[in-house]
Tab-separated table of C-alpha atoms and ligand atoms in Angstrom:
chain	number	residue	atom	x	y	z
A	850	MET	CA	0.000	0.000	0.000
A	851	SER	CA	1.374	3.333	-1.045
A	852	ASP	CA	1.895	6.268	1.223
A	853	PHE	CA	-1.273	8.373	1.516
A	854	TYR	CA	0.599	11.623	0.938
A	855	GLN	CA	2.312	10.218	-2.140
A	856	LEU	CA	-1.016	8.968	-3.488
A	857	LEU	CA	-2.474	12.435	-3.275
A	858	GLY	CA	0.773	14.038	-4.426
A	859	VAL	CA	1.118	16.370	-1.471
A	860	ASP	CA	3.867	16.715	1.106
A	861	ARG	CA	3.452	15.794	4.743
A	862	GLY	CA	2.964	19.372	5.817
A	863	ALA	CA	0.072	20.032	3.384
A	864	THR	CA	-2.892	22.009	4.721
A	865	GLN	CA	-6.440	20.560	4.704
A	866	ASP	CA	-7.197	22.872	1.804
A	867	GLU	CA	-4.275	21.601	-0.210
A	868	ILE	CA	-5.297	17.995	0.434
A	869	LYS	CA	-8.828	18.715	-0.696
A	870	LYS	CA	-7.648	20.452	-3.858
A	871	ALA	CA	-5.284	17.593	-4.671
A	872	TYR	CA	-8.017	14.974	-4.283
A	873	ARG	CA	-10.422	17.050	-6.344
A	874	LYS	CA	-7.980	17.167	-9.207
A	875	ILE	CA	-7.297	13.416	-9.128
A	876	ALA	CA	-10.963	12.497	-8.674
A	877	ARG	CA	-11.863	14.373	-11.839
A	878	GLU	CA	-9.383	12.255	-13.795
A	879	LEU	CA	-10.084	8.914	-12.179
A	880	HIS	CA	-13.819	9.024	-11.509
A	881	PRO	CA	-15.663	5.891	-12.781
A	882	ASP	CA	-17.847	7.972	-15.071
A	883	VAL	CA	-14.777	9.298	-16.817
A	884	ASN	CA	-12.695	6.181	-16.831
A	885	PRO	CA	-14.380	2.866	-16.042
A	886	ASP	CA	-11.142	0.873	-16.515
A	887	PRO	CA	-10.839	-1.504	-13.485
A	888	GLU	CA	-7.197	-0.686	-12.891
A	889	VAL	CA	-7.927	3.022	-12.849
A	890	GLN	CA	-10.805	2.319	-10.468
A	891	ASN	CA	-8.515	0.526	-8.030
A	892	LYS	CA	-6.271	3.520	-8.102
A	893	PHE	CA	-9.280	5.760	-7.543
A	894	LYS	CA	-10.287	3.693	-4.514
A	895	GLU	CA	-6.806	3.960	-3.049
A	896	VAL	CA	-6.736	7.704	-3.558
A	897	THR	CA	-10.183	8.014	-2.019
A	898	ALA	CA	-9.066	5.995	0.998
A	899	ALA	CA	-6.056	8.268	1.353
A	900	TYR	CA	-8.275	11.316	1.199
A	901	ASP	CA	-10.678	9.776	3.701
A	902	ALA	CA	-7.818	9.400	6.162
A	903	LEU	CA	-6.042	12.684	5.612
A	904	SER	CA	-9.109	14.917	5.377
A	905	ASP	CA	-10.111	13.996	8.921
A	906	PRO	CA	-7.670	15.715	11.352
A	907	GLN	CA	-8.016	12.955	13.925
A	908	LYS	CA	-7.456	10.137	11.454
A	909	ARG	CA	-4.610	12.079	9.889
A	910	GLN	CA	-2.887	12.417	13.250
A	911	GLN	CA	-3.249	8.668	13.824
A	912	TYR	CA	-1.798	8.013	10.411
A	913	ASP	CA	1.105	10.398	10.969
A	914	MET	CA	1.874	8.606	14.224
A	915	GLY	CA	2.251	5.372	12.314
A	916	GLY	CA	-1.135	3.851	13.140
A	917	ARG	CA	-1.551	2.342	9.720
A	918	GLY	CA	-3.404	-0.678	11.019
A	919	GLY	CA	-6.746	1.017	10.844
A	920	PHE	CA	-6.146	2.012	7.258
A	921	GLY	CA	-4.747	-1.271	5.993
A	922	GLY	CA	-7.731	-2.187	3.901
A	923	GLY	CA	-8.500	1.393	3.146
A	924	PHE	CA	-12.273	1.230	3.376
A	925	GLY	CA	-13.490	-0.595	6.434
A	926	GLY	CA	-17.214	-0.486	7.075
A	927	GLY	CA	-18.288	0.866	3.732
A	928	GLY	CA	-16.251	4.015	4.015
A	929	PHE	CA	-15.546	4.030	0.338
A	930	SER	CA	-19.134	3.916	-0.818
A	931	ASP	CA	-20.036	6.542	1.762
A	932	ILE	CA	-17.504	8.870	0.271
A	933	MET	CA	-18.636	7.998	-3.232
A	934	ASP	CA	-22.236	8.716	-2.363
A	935	ALA	CA	-21.379	11.972	-0.665
A	936	PHE	CA	-19.296	13.221	-3.564
A	937	PHE	CA	-20.962	11.755	-6.613
A	938	GLY	CA	-24.544	11.018	-5.703
A	939	GLY	CA	-24.519	7.253	-5.540
A	940	GLY	CA	-23.423	4.533	-7.907
A	941	GLY	CA	-26.321	2.416	-9.153
A	942	ASN	CA	-26.408	0.176	-12.175
A	943	ARG	CA	-24.553	1.297	-15.221
A	944	GLY	CA	-25.239	0.660	-18.852
A	945	PRO	CA	-28.487	0.435	-20.795
A	946	ARG	CA	-31.418	-1.421	-19.292
A	947	PRO	CA	-33.069	-4.217	-21.248
A	948	ARG	CA	-36.354	-3.608	-23.062
A	949	MET	CA	-37.531	-7.111	-22.329
A	950	ARG	CA	-39.028	-7.455	-18.889
A	951	GLN	CA	-40.722	-10.187	-16.860
A	952	GLY	CA	-44.509	-9.839	-16.874
A	953	GLN	CA	-46.602	-9.208	-13.779
A	954	ASP	CA	-48.422	-11.904	-11.845
A	955	ALA	CA	-52.186	-11.589	-11.872
A	956	LEU	CA	-54.748	-12.541	-9.247
A	957	ILE	CA	-58.403	-13.332	-9.766
A	958	ARG	CA	-60.984	-14.582	-7.298
A	959	ILE	CA	-63.665	-17.056	-8.169
A	960	GLU	CA	-66.671	-18.088	-6.154
A	961	VAL	CA	-67.503	-21.744	-5.763
A	962	ASP	CA	-70.430	-23.283	-3.961
A	963	LEU	CA	-70.030	-25.985	-1.337
A	964	ASN	CA	-70.768	-28.746	-3.820
A	965	GLU	CA	-68.016	-27.542	-6.173
A	966	ALA	CA	-65.608	-27.128	-3.268
A	967	CYS	CA	-66.271	-30.717	-2.212
A	968	PHE	CA	-66.141	-32.452	-5.571
A	969	GLY	CA	-64.012	-30.081	-7.655
A	970	THR	CA	-65.081	-28.365	-10.852
A	971	GLU	CA	-63.890	-26.692	-14.010
A	972	ARG	CA	-64.453	-23.102	-15.083
A	973	ASP	CA	-63.853	-21.118	-18.202
A	974	ILE	CA	-62.907	-17.643	-17.075
A	975	THR	CA	-62.635	-14.732	-19.477
A	976	LEU	CA	-60.325	-12.005	-18.315
A	977	GLU	CA	-58.538	-9.035	-19.791
A	978	SER	CA	-54.794	-9.280	-19.667
A	979	ALA	CA	-51.617	-8.136	-21.409
A	980	VAL	CA	-50.775	-10.482	-24.261
A	981	VAL	CA	-47.969	-10.466	-26.829
A	982	CYS	CA	-48.685	-8.073	-29.708
A	983	GLU	CA	-49.146	-10.271	-32.741
A	984	ASP	CA	-48.290	-7.519	-35.219
A	985	CYS	CA	-44.715	-7.126	-33.993
A	986	GLU	CA	-44.348	-10.382	-32.051
A	987	GLY	CA	-43.447	-8.406	-28.960
A	988	GLN	CA	-40.620	-6.415	-30.547
A	989	GLY	CA	-42.513	-3.124	-30.506
A	990	THR	CA	-41.216	-2.173	-33.940
A	991	ALA	CA	-43.187	-1.792	-37.177
A	992	ASN	CA	-42.337	-3.201	-40.611
A	993	ASN	CA	-39.680	-5.603	-39.277
A	994	SER	CA	-37.496	-2.677	-38.293
A	995	HIS	CA	-35.197	-2.820	-35.287
A	996	PRO	CA	-34.575	-0.456	-32.402
A	997	GLU	CA	-31.771	1.940	-33.289
A	998	THR	CA	-28.918	3.073	-31.140
A	999	CYS	CA	-29.946	6.184	-29.243
A	1000	PRO	CA	-28.237	9.191	-30.866
A	1001	VAL	CA	-28.210	11.142	-27.602
A	1002	CYS	CA	-26.442	8.663	-25.306
A	1003	LYS	CA	-24.812	6.633	-28.093
A	1004	GLY	CA	-26.310	3.452	-26.694
A	1005	ARG	CA	-25.015	3.835	-23.164
A	1006	GLY	CA	-28.493	4.411	-21.731
A	1007	GLU	CA	-27.190	7.128	-19.452
A	1008	MET	CA	-26.085	10.691	-19.724
A	1009	GLN	CA	-23.236	12.350	-17.923
A	1010	PHE	CA	-23.607	15.688	-16.289
A	1011	VAL	CA	-21.058	18.031	-14.878
A	1012	GLN	CA	-22.145	18.722	-11.347
A	1013	LYS	CA	-20.762	21.358	-9.059
A	1014	SER	CA	-19.893	20.091	-5.608
A	1015	PHE	CA	-17.569	21.199	-2.881
A	1016	LEU	CA	-14.955	19.152	-4.717
A	1017	GLY	CA	-15.461	21.366	-7.703
A	1018	GLN	CA	-16.878	20.040	-10.948
A	1019	VAL	CA	-17.513	16.298	-10.993
A	1020	MET	CA	-19.104	14.043	-13.525
A	1021	THR	CA	-22.307	12.299	-12.605
A	1022	SER	CA	-24.734	10.186	-14.642
A	1023	ARG	CA	-28.497	9.826	-15.019
A	1024	PRO	CA	-30.637	7.620	-17.290
A	1025	CYS	CA	-30.880	9.085	-20.779
A	1026	ASN	CA	-34.127	11.016	-21.310
A	1027	ASN	CA	-34.252	10.346	-25.004
A	1028	CYS	CA	-34.313	6.548	-24.749
A	1029	SER	CA	-35.473	6.196	-21.116
A	1030	GLY	CA	-32.253	4.378	-20.389
A	1031	TYR	CA	-32.693	1.611	-22.977
A	1032	GLY	CA	-29.771	2.795	-25.111
A	1033	THR	CA	-31.932	2.288	-28.189
A	1034	VAL	CA	-34.940	4.080	-29.623
A	1035	ILE	CA	-37.785	2.636	-31.627
A	1036	THR	CA	-38.016	5.012	-34.579
A	1037	ASP	CA	-40.892	3.192	-36.260
A	1038	PRO	CA	-43.086	1.916	-33.457
A	1039	CYS	CA	-45.674	-0.789	-34.031
A	1040	ARG	CA	-49.096	0.831	-34.608
A	1041	GLU	CA	-50.867	-1.838	-32.639
A	1042	CYS	CA	-48.937	-1.657	-29.335
A	1043	ALA	CA	-47.173	1.719	-29.684
A	1044	GLY	CA	-43.829	0.050	-29.080
A	1045	ASP	CA	-44.683	-1.769	-25.848
A	1046	GLY	CA	-44.689	-5.170	-27.506
A	1047	ARG	CA	-47.955	-6.178	-25.882
A	1048	VAL	CA	-51.610	-5.306	-26.060
A	1049	ARG	CA	-54.555	-5.820	-23.749
A	1050	ALA	CA	-56.918	-8.503	-24.861
A	1051	LYS	CA	-59.592	-10.777	-23.506
A	1052	GLN	CA	-58.587	-14.344	-23.110
A	1053	THR	CA	-60.494	-17.340	-21.892
A	1054	ILE	CA	-58.726	-19.677	-19.545
A	1055	ASN	CA	-59.910	-23.071	-18.416
A	1056	ILE	CA	-59.394	-23.480	-14.692
A	1057	LYS	CA	-59.526	-26.831	-12.960
A	1058	ILE	CA	-60.558	-26.519	-9.337
A	1059	PRO	CA	-59.584	-29.591	-7.315
A	1060	ALA	CA	-61.876	-31.295	-4.816
A	1061	GLY	CA	-61.468	-30.039	-1.251
A	1062	VAL	CA	-60.616	-26.378	-1.834
A	1063	GLU	CA	-61.654	-23.742	0.663
A	1064	THR	CA	-61.696	-19.953	0.889
A	1065	GLY	CA	-58.202	-18.513	0.574
A	1066	ASN	CA	-56.706	-21.425	-1.391
A	1067	ARG	CA	-54.783	-20.233	-4.430
A	1068	ILE	CA	-54.301	-22.164	-7.622
A	1069	GLN	CA	-51.127	-21.139	-9.420
A	1070	MET	CA	-51.199	-21.178	-13.213
A	1071	SER	CA	-47.660	-20.751	-14.463
A	1072	GLY	CA	-47.185	-18.351	-17.325
A	1073	ARG	CA	-50.865	-17.353	-17.474
A	1074	GLY	CA	-50.335	-13.877	-16.002
A	1075	GLU	CA	-49.523	-10.730	-17.947
A	1076	VAL	CA	-46.783	-10.966	-20.543
A	1077	GLY	CA	-43.827	-8.637	-20.042
A	1078	ALA	CA	-42.939	-5.556	-22.079
A	1079	GLY	CA	-40.737	-6.112	-25.114
A	1080	GLY	CA	-41.806	-9.737	-25.495
A	1081	GLY	CA	-40.755	-10.662	-21.961
A	1082	PRO	CA	-41.983	-13.865	-20.321
A	1083	ALA	CA	-45.427	-13.874	-18.735
A	1084	GLY	CA	-46.006	-13.831	-14.992
A	1085	ASP	CA	-48.218	-16.344	-13.228
A	1086	LEU	CA	-51.962	-16.260	-12.749
A	1087	TYR	CA	-53.254	-16.979	-9.267
A	1088	VAL	CA	-56.835	-18.071	-8.830
A	1089	GLU	CA	-58.080	-17.488	-5.309
A	1090	ILE	CA	-61.030	-19.509	-4.078
A	1091	VAL	CA	-63.962	-17.835	-2.354
A	1092	GLU	CA	-66.475	-20.330	-1.011
A	1093	LYS	CA	-70.127	-19.335	-0.980
A	1094	ASN	CA	-72.213	-20.095	2.102
A	1095	HIS	CA	-74.598	-22.997	1.835
A	1096	ASP	CA	-78.240	-22.622	2.827
A	1097	PHE	CA	-78.164	-25.227	5.595
A	1098	LEU	CA	-74.792	-26.993	5.568
A	1099	LEU	CA	-72.043	-25.402	7.622
A	1100	ARG	CA	-68.423	-26.251	6.884
A	1101	ASP	CA	-65.797	-26.776	9.553
A	1102	GLY	CA	-62.669	-27.959	7.719
A	1103	GLU	CA	-63.365	-31.512	6.622
A	1104	ASN	CA	-66.618	-31.833	8.509
A	1105	LEU	CA	-70.050	-30.505	7.676
A	1106	HIS	CA	-72.793	-29.683	10.146
A	1107	ILE	CA	-76.527	-29.753	9.718
A	1108	ALA	CA	-79.173	-28.856	12.288
A	1109	ILE	CA	-82.547	-30.633	12.306
A	1110	SER	CA	-85.514	-30.679	14.649
A	1111	ILE	CA	-87.904	-33.574	15.218
A	1112	PRO	CA	-91.207	-33.774	17.057
A	1113	PHE	CA	-91.210	-34.671	20.748
A	1114	ALA	CA	-93.110	-37.923	20.250
A	1115	ALA	CA	-90.765	-39.083	17.469
A	1116	ALA	CA	-87.770	-38.294	19.652
A	1117	THR	CA	-89.301	-40.414	22.376
A	1118	LEU	CA	-90.348	-43.305	20.176
A	1119	GLY	CA	-87.471	-43.235	17.684
A	1120	THR	CA	-87.723	-42.497	13.977
A	1121	THR	CA	-85.972	-42.471	10.609
A	1122	VAL	CA	-85.636	-39.144	8.798
A	1123	ASN	CA	-84.459	-38.119	5.346
A	1124	ILE	CA	-81.879	-35.347	5.224
A	1125	GLU	CA	-80.272	-33.511	2.310
A	1126	THR	CA	-76.520	-34.006	1.970
A	1127	LEU	CA	-74.004	-33.119	-0.751
A	1128	ASP	CA	-74.476	-36.681	-1.974
A	1129	GLY	CA	-78.271	-36.391	-2.172
A	1130	PRO	CA	-80.960	-37.462	0.325
A	1131	THR	CA	-79.742	-39.809	3.053
A	1132	LYS	CA	-81.693	-41.724	5.689
A	1133	VAL	CA	-80.747	-41.111	9.310
A	1134	GLN	CA	-81.897	-43.441	12.071
A	1135	ILE	CA	-82.799	-41.738	15.323
A	1136	LYS	CA	-83.058	-43.952	18.382
A	1137	GLY	CA	-85.996	-43.448	20.756
A	1138	GLY	CA	-85.163	-41.350	23.787
A	1139	ILE	CA	-82.687	-39.049	22.058
A	1140	GLU	CA	-82.040	-35.837	23.978
A	1141	SER	CA	-82.199	-32.382	22.537
A	1142	GLY	CA	-78.736	-31.199	21.477
A	1143	SER	CA	-77.480	-34.686	20.601
A	1144	THR	CA	-75.301	-35.151	17.544
A	1145	ILE	CA	-75.253	-38.051	15.114
A	1146	PRO	CA	-72.162	-38.347	12.900
A	1147	ILE	CA	-72.586	-39.709	9.381
A	1148	LYS	CA	-69.224	-41.030	8.237
A	1149	GLY	CA	-67.860	-39.956	4.881
A	1150	LYS	CA	-70.543	-37.422	3.997
A	1151	GLY	CA	-68.430	-34.369	4.827
A	1152	MET	CA	-65.941	-32.465	2.676
A	1153	THR	CA	-63.205	-34.023	0.562
A	1154	ARG	CA	-59.693	-33.570	1.897
A	1155	LEU	CA	-57.588	-31.654	-0.648
A	1156	ARG	CA	-55.468	-33.944	-2.834
A	1157	SER	CA	-56.986	-37.142	-1.446
A	1158	ASN	CA	-60.145	-39.210	-1.602
A	1159	HIS	CA	-60.798	-38.973	2.108
A	1160	ARG	CA	-64.108	-37.449	3.148
A	1161	GLY	CA	-64.913	-35.964	6.516
A	1162	ASP	CA	-68.178	-36.536	8.394
A	1163	LEU	CA	-71.554	-34.896	8.319
A	1164	ILE	CA	-72.585	-34.109	11.889
A	1165	VAL	CA	-76.336	-34.005	12.434
A	1166	HIS	CA	-77.391	-31.803	15.371
A	1167	VAL	CA	-80.772	-32.904	16.673
A	1168	ASP	CA	-83.180	-30.501	18.315
A	1169	ILE	CA	-86.483	-31.628	19.815
A	1170	GLU	CA	-89.572	-29.569	19.259
A	1171	THR	CA	-91.667	-28.943	22.330
A	1172	PRO	CA	-95.276	-28.378	21.229
A	1173	HIS	CA	-96.375	-24.787	21.933
A	1174	LYS	CA	-100.126	-24.854	21.608
A	1175	LEU	CA	-102.131	-27.930	22.464
A	1176	SER	CA	-105.735	-28.653	21.625
A	1177	ARG	CA	-108.035	-29.822	24.411
A	1178	GLU	CA	-107.736	-33.382	23.088
A	1179	GLU	CA	-103.938	-33.264	22.979
A	1180	GLU	CA	-103.741	-31.818	26.459
A	1181	LYS	CA	-105.982	-34.623	27.778
A	1182	LEU	CA	-103.799	-37.275	26.131
A	1183	LEU	CA	-100.607	-35.726	27.445
A	1184	ARG	CA	-101.921	-35.528	30.992
A	1185	ALA	CA	-103.027	-39.184	30.751
A	1186	PHE	CA	-99.524	-40.017	29.494
A	1187	SER	CA	-97.944	-38.129	32.393
A	1188	ASN	CA	-100.199	-39.839	34.936
A	1189	ALA	CA	-99.421	-43.234	33.434
A	1190	ARG	CA	-95.720	-42.544	34.010
A	1191	GLY	CA	-96.460	-41.537	37.595
A	1192	GLU	CA	-95.148	-38.006	37.114
A	1193	LYS	CA	-96.202	-35.444	39.732
A	1194	GLU	CA	-96.530	-31.666	39.664
A	1195	GLY	CA	-93.170	-30.130	40.588
A	1196	ASP	CA	-91.081	-33.197	39.716
A	1197	VAL	CA	-87.473	-32.248	39.141
A	1198	LYS	CA	-84.132	-34.035	39.006
A	1199	ILE	CA	-80.825	-32.332	39.737
A	1200	LYS	CA	-78.292	-33.681	37.266
A	1201	ARG	CA	-74.844	-34.791	38.266
A	1202	HIS	CA	-71.869	-33.673	36.171
A	1203	GLU	CA	-71.631	-36.995	34.396
A	1204	ASP	CA	-75.223	-36.860	33.187
A	1205	GLY	CA	-76.107	-36.387	29.562
A	1206	LEU	CA	-76.872	-32.811	28.679
A	1207	PHE	CA	-74.628	-31.248	31.306
A	1208	ALA	CA	-71.731	-33.383	30.174
A	1209	LYS	CA	-72.343	-32.227	26.624
A	1210	PHE	CA	-72.250	-28.571	27.622
A	1211	ARG	CA	-69.090	-29.132	29.584
A	1212	ASP	CA	-67.452	-30.942	26.680
A	1213	ALA	CA	-68.478	-28.189	24.321
A	1214	PHE	CA	-66.858	-25.556	26.527
A	1215	ASN	CA	-63.716	-27.558	27.214
A	1216	ARG	CA	-63.044	-28.339	23.598
B	449	ZN	ZN1	-30.354	7.427	-24.962
B	450	ZN	ZN1	-46.803	-4.393	-31.633
């Protein structure tokens, strides 16, 4: 590593002003915008490190006292880029940017009913999207012409400006206005897409929705999103599932729930009822003496598990209807029934924790 004073071409007694002037002069010759040669850039980094050390009185004193250790590498902790940013307004990517770009992903939502969510379905969806311009095949140019080198930036995609800073005049660069940084201009743009290489068009896409989907699931369709500018590859299309509520079936993951009510006499005597399921009407046997709030699981009549053939259960919640208004005849029969069972006015039983309904409540709360 060369001596910092030698690098800047000043003697050891140079004033801060002289050091600054010396660096300014060298920076103008060696700045990356003027001379991108890697060897020159290494030299520029060394000089900048020297300036970093000598322009700070404290660091300079350390250096003068022989404390080179701290300056061995020159630019610990990003010192170099800090200086670069302070003096020249950041680095950034250099050279022209490509016209061809990756297309955007697209997201659509589709509603499915419970039946479709359980068994899967297919949909043809028509949507407007960016597609490759057929007239120019994505090139953006008319009549088989080609983009021409930008006359303003000579194909570099950036323009250099002389900027005044405390270092004096330094060169800095910005994307070229004439070509928007592409380095080329389309002199004869395609009439159809105005040079973008793509147009908006309606397209119909067939979407296969697998059995077992639920709200929030996304189906990824590779390459079915918007195509990119300049004939760039298309992004992906995501189809998000929104499940519509069913009139009487309630979904809980793989299981379905249905609530029914049966007359008091049927609950006492036992009965068979027909209920609607996703698989059509199904008979459910109800044993005599069932209590209100009981559940009867029907195996395999719930929802399909995604990517498998497994089906959850349909849980039937049974409510028992207590008759509200009784005719004279009904009241007579019911009182006769009550007497026959030896029931008395004011009969009541306190239930222990283990008993039916209470246990069910407790289980429901502890779940
Ligand atoms: Zn240009
Ligand atoms: Zn076109």
